[in-house]
mmCIF file of C-alpha atoms in Angstrom:
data_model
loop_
_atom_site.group_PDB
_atom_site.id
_atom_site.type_symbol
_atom_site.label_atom_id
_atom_site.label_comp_id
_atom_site.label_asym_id
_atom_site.label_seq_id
_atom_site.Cartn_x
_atom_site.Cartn_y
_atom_site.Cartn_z
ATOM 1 C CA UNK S 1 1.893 -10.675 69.218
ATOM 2 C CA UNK S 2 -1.614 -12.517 69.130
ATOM 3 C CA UNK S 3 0.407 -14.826 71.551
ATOM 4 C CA UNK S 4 0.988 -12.307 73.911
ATOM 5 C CA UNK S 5 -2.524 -10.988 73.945
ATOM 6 C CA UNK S 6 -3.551 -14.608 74.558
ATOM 7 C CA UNK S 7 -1.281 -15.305 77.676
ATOM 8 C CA UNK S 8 -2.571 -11.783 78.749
ATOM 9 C CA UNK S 9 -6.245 -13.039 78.530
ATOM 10 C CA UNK S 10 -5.501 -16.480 80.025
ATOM 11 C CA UNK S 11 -3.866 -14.960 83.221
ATOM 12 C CA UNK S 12 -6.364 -12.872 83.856
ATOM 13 C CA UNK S 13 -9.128 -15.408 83.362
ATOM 14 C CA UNK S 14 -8.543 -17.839 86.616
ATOM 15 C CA UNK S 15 -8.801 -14.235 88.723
ATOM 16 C CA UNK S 16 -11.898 -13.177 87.092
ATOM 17 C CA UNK S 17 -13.568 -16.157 87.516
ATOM 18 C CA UNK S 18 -12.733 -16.406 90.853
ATOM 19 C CA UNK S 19 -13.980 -13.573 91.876
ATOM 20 C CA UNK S 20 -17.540 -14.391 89.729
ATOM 21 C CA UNK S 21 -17.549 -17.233 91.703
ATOM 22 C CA UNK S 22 -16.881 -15.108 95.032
ATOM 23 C CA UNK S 23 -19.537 -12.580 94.068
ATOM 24 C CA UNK S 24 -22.134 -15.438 93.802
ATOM 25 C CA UNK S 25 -21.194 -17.112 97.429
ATOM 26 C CA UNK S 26 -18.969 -19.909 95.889
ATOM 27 C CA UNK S 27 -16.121 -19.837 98.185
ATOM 28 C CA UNK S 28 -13.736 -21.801 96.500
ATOM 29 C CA UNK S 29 -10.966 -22.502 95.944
ATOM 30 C CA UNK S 30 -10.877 -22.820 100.086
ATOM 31 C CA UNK S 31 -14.460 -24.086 101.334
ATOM 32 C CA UNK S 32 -14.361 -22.148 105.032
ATOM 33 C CA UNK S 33 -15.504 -18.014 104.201
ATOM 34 C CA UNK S 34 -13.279 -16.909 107.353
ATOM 35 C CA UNK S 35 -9.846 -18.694 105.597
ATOM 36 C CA UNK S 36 -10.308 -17.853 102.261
ATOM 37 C CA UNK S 37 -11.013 -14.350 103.177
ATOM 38 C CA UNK S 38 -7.937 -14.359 105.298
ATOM 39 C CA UNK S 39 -5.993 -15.939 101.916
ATOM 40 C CA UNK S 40 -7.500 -13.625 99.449
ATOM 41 C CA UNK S 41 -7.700 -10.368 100.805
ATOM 42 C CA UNK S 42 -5.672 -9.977 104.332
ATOM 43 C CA UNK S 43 -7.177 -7.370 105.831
ATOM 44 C CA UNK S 44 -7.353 -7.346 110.075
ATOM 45 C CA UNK S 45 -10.142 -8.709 111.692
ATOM 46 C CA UNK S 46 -11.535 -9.562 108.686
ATOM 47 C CA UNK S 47 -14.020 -12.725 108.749
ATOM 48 C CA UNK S 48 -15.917 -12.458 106.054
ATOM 49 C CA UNK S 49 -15.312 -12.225 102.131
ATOM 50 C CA UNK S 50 -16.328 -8.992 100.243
ATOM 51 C CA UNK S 51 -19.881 -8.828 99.327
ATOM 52 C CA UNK S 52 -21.312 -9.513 95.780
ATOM 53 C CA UNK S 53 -20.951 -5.796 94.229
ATOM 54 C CA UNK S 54 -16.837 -5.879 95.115
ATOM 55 C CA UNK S 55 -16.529 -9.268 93.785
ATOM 56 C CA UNK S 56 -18.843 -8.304 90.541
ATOM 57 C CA UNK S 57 -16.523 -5.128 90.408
ATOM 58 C CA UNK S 58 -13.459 -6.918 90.514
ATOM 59 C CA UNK S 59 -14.247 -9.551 87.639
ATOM 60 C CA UNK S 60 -15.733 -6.850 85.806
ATOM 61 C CA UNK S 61 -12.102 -4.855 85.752
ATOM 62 C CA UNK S 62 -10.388 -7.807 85.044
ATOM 63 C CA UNK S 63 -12.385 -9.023 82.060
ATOM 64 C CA UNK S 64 -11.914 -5.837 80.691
ATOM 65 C CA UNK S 65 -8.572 -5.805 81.222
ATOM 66 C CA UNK S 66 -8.120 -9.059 78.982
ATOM 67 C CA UNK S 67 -10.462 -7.831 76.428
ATOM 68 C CA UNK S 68 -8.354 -4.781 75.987
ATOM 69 C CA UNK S 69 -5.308 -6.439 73.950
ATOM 70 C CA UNK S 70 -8.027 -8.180 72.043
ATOM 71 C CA UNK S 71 -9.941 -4.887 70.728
ATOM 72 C CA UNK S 72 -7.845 -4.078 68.035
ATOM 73 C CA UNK S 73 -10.039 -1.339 66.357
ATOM 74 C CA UNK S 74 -10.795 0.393 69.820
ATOM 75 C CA UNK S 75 -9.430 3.989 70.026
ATOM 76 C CA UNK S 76 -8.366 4.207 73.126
ATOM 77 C CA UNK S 77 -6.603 0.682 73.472
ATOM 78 C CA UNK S 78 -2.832 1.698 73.583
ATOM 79 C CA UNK S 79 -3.572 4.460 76.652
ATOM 80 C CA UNK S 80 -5.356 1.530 78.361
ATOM 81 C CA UNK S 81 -2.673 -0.353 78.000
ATOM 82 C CA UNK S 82 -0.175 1.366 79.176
ATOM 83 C CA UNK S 83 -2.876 1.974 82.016
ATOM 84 C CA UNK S 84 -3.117 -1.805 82.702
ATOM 85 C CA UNK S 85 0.605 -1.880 82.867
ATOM 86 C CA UNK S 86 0.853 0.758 85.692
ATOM 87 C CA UNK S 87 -1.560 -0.716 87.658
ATOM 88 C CA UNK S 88 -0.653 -3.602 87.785
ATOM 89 C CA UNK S 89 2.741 -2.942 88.230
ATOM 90 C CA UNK S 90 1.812 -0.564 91.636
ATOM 91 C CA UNK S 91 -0.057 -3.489 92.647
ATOM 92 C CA UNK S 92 2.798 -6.282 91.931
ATOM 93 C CA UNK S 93 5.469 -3.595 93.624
ATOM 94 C CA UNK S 94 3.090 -2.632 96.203
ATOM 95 C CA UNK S 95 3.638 -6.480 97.743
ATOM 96 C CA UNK S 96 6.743 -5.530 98.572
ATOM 97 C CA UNK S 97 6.340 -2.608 100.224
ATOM 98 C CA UNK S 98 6.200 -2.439 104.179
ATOM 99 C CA UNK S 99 3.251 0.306 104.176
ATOM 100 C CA UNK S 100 0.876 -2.362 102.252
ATOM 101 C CA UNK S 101 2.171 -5.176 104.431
ATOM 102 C CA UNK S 102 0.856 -3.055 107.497
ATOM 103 C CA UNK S 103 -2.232 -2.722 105.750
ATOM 104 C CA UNK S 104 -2.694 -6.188 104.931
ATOM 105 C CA UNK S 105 -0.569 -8.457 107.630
ATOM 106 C CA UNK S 106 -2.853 -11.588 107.718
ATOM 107 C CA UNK S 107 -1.579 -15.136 106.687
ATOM 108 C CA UNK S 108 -1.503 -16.457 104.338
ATOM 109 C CA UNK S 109 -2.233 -13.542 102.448
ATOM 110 C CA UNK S 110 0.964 -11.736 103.447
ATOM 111 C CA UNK S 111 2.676 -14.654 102.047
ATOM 112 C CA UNK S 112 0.642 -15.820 99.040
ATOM 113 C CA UNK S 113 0.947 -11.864 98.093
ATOM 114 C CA UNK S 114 4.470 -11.842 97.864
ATOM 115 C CA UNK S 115 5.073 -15.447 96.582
ATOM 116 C CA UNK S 116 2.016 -15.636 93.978
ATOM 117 C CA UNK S 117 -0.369 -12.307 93.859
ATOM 118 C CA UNK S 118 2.403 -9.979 93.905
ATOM 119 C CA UNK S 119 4.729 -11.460 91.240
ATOM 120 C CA UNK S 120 1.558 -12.512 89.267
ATOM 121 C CA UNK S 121 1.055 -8.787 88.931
ATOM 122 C CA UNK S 122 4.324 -7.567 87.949
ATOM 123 C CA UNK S 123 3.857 -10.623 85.188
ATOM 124 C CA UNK S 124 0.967 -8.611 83.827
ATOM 125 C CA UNK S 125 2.657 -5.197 84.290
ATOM 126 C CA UNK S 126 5.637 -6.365 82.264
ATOM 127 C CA UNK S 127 2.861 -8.238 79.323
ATOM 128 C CA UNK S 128 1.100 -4.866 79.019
ATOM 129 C CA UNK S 129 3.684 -3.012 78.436
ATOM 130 C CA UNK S 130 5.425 -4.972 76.030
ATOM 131 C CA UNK S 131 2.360 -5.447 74.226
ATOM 132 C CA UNK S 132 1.615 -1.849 74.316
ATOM 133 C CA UNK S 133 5.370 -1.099 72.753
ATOM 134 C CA UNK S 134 5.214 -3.970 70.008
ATOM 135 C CA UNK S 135 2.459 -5.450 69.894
ATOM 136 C CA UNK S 136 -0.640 -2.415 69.400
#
């Protein structure tokens, strides 16, 4: 299951470091603040990415998250699995739910959410789990 562990890391990588990047003012992958805030996070109104401690947060979580498979003599590895696998699945499910699209109706996020962030997420769910049943 080191395979699965590895996939696990390497999806969660390209988000982490993306939001690194965020944290530090590198607005990339979409050079205007205003669009990639309206791309990334989809909130009303909203002109302006999330400041440097959200952004740290964020990467923080999700380089744990990747370490966790990885941490094979950690006690508490299989609960965080498991953990990782709920959240992730709320957060894939909660794409297509028409309470979060109220909460978040900008485009493109309302459509990147449900055609990349959402599945993305329910990807993860579905890896954490299975690595938590077969592969701890």
């Amino acid at each position: 299951m080191t395979w699965l562990a590895t996939f696990i890391s390497v999806l969660l990588f390209v988000p982490a470091m993306l939001h690194l990047l965020w944290a530090i003012g590198a607005w990339v992958p979409i050079r205007n603040e205003e669009a990639l805030a309206r791309a990334v996070v989809g909130a009303p109104g909203l002109t302006k990415m999330p400041g440097a401690i959200p952004c740290s947060l964020v990467f923080v979580a999700l380089s744990f998250a990747a370490a966790i498979p990885h941490l094979t003599s950690f006690p508490l590895r299989t609960p965080l699995l498991f953990a990782m696998a709920g959240v992730f699945g709320l957060r894939g499910l909660a794409a297509y739910l028409p309470a979060w699209r109220k909460r978040v109706p900008e485009e493109p996020f309302a459509t990147l959410d449900q055609r990349i962030y959402g599945p993305l997420c329910l990807i993860l769910s579905t890896s954490f789990l299975l690595f938590s049943l077969f592969g701890a």
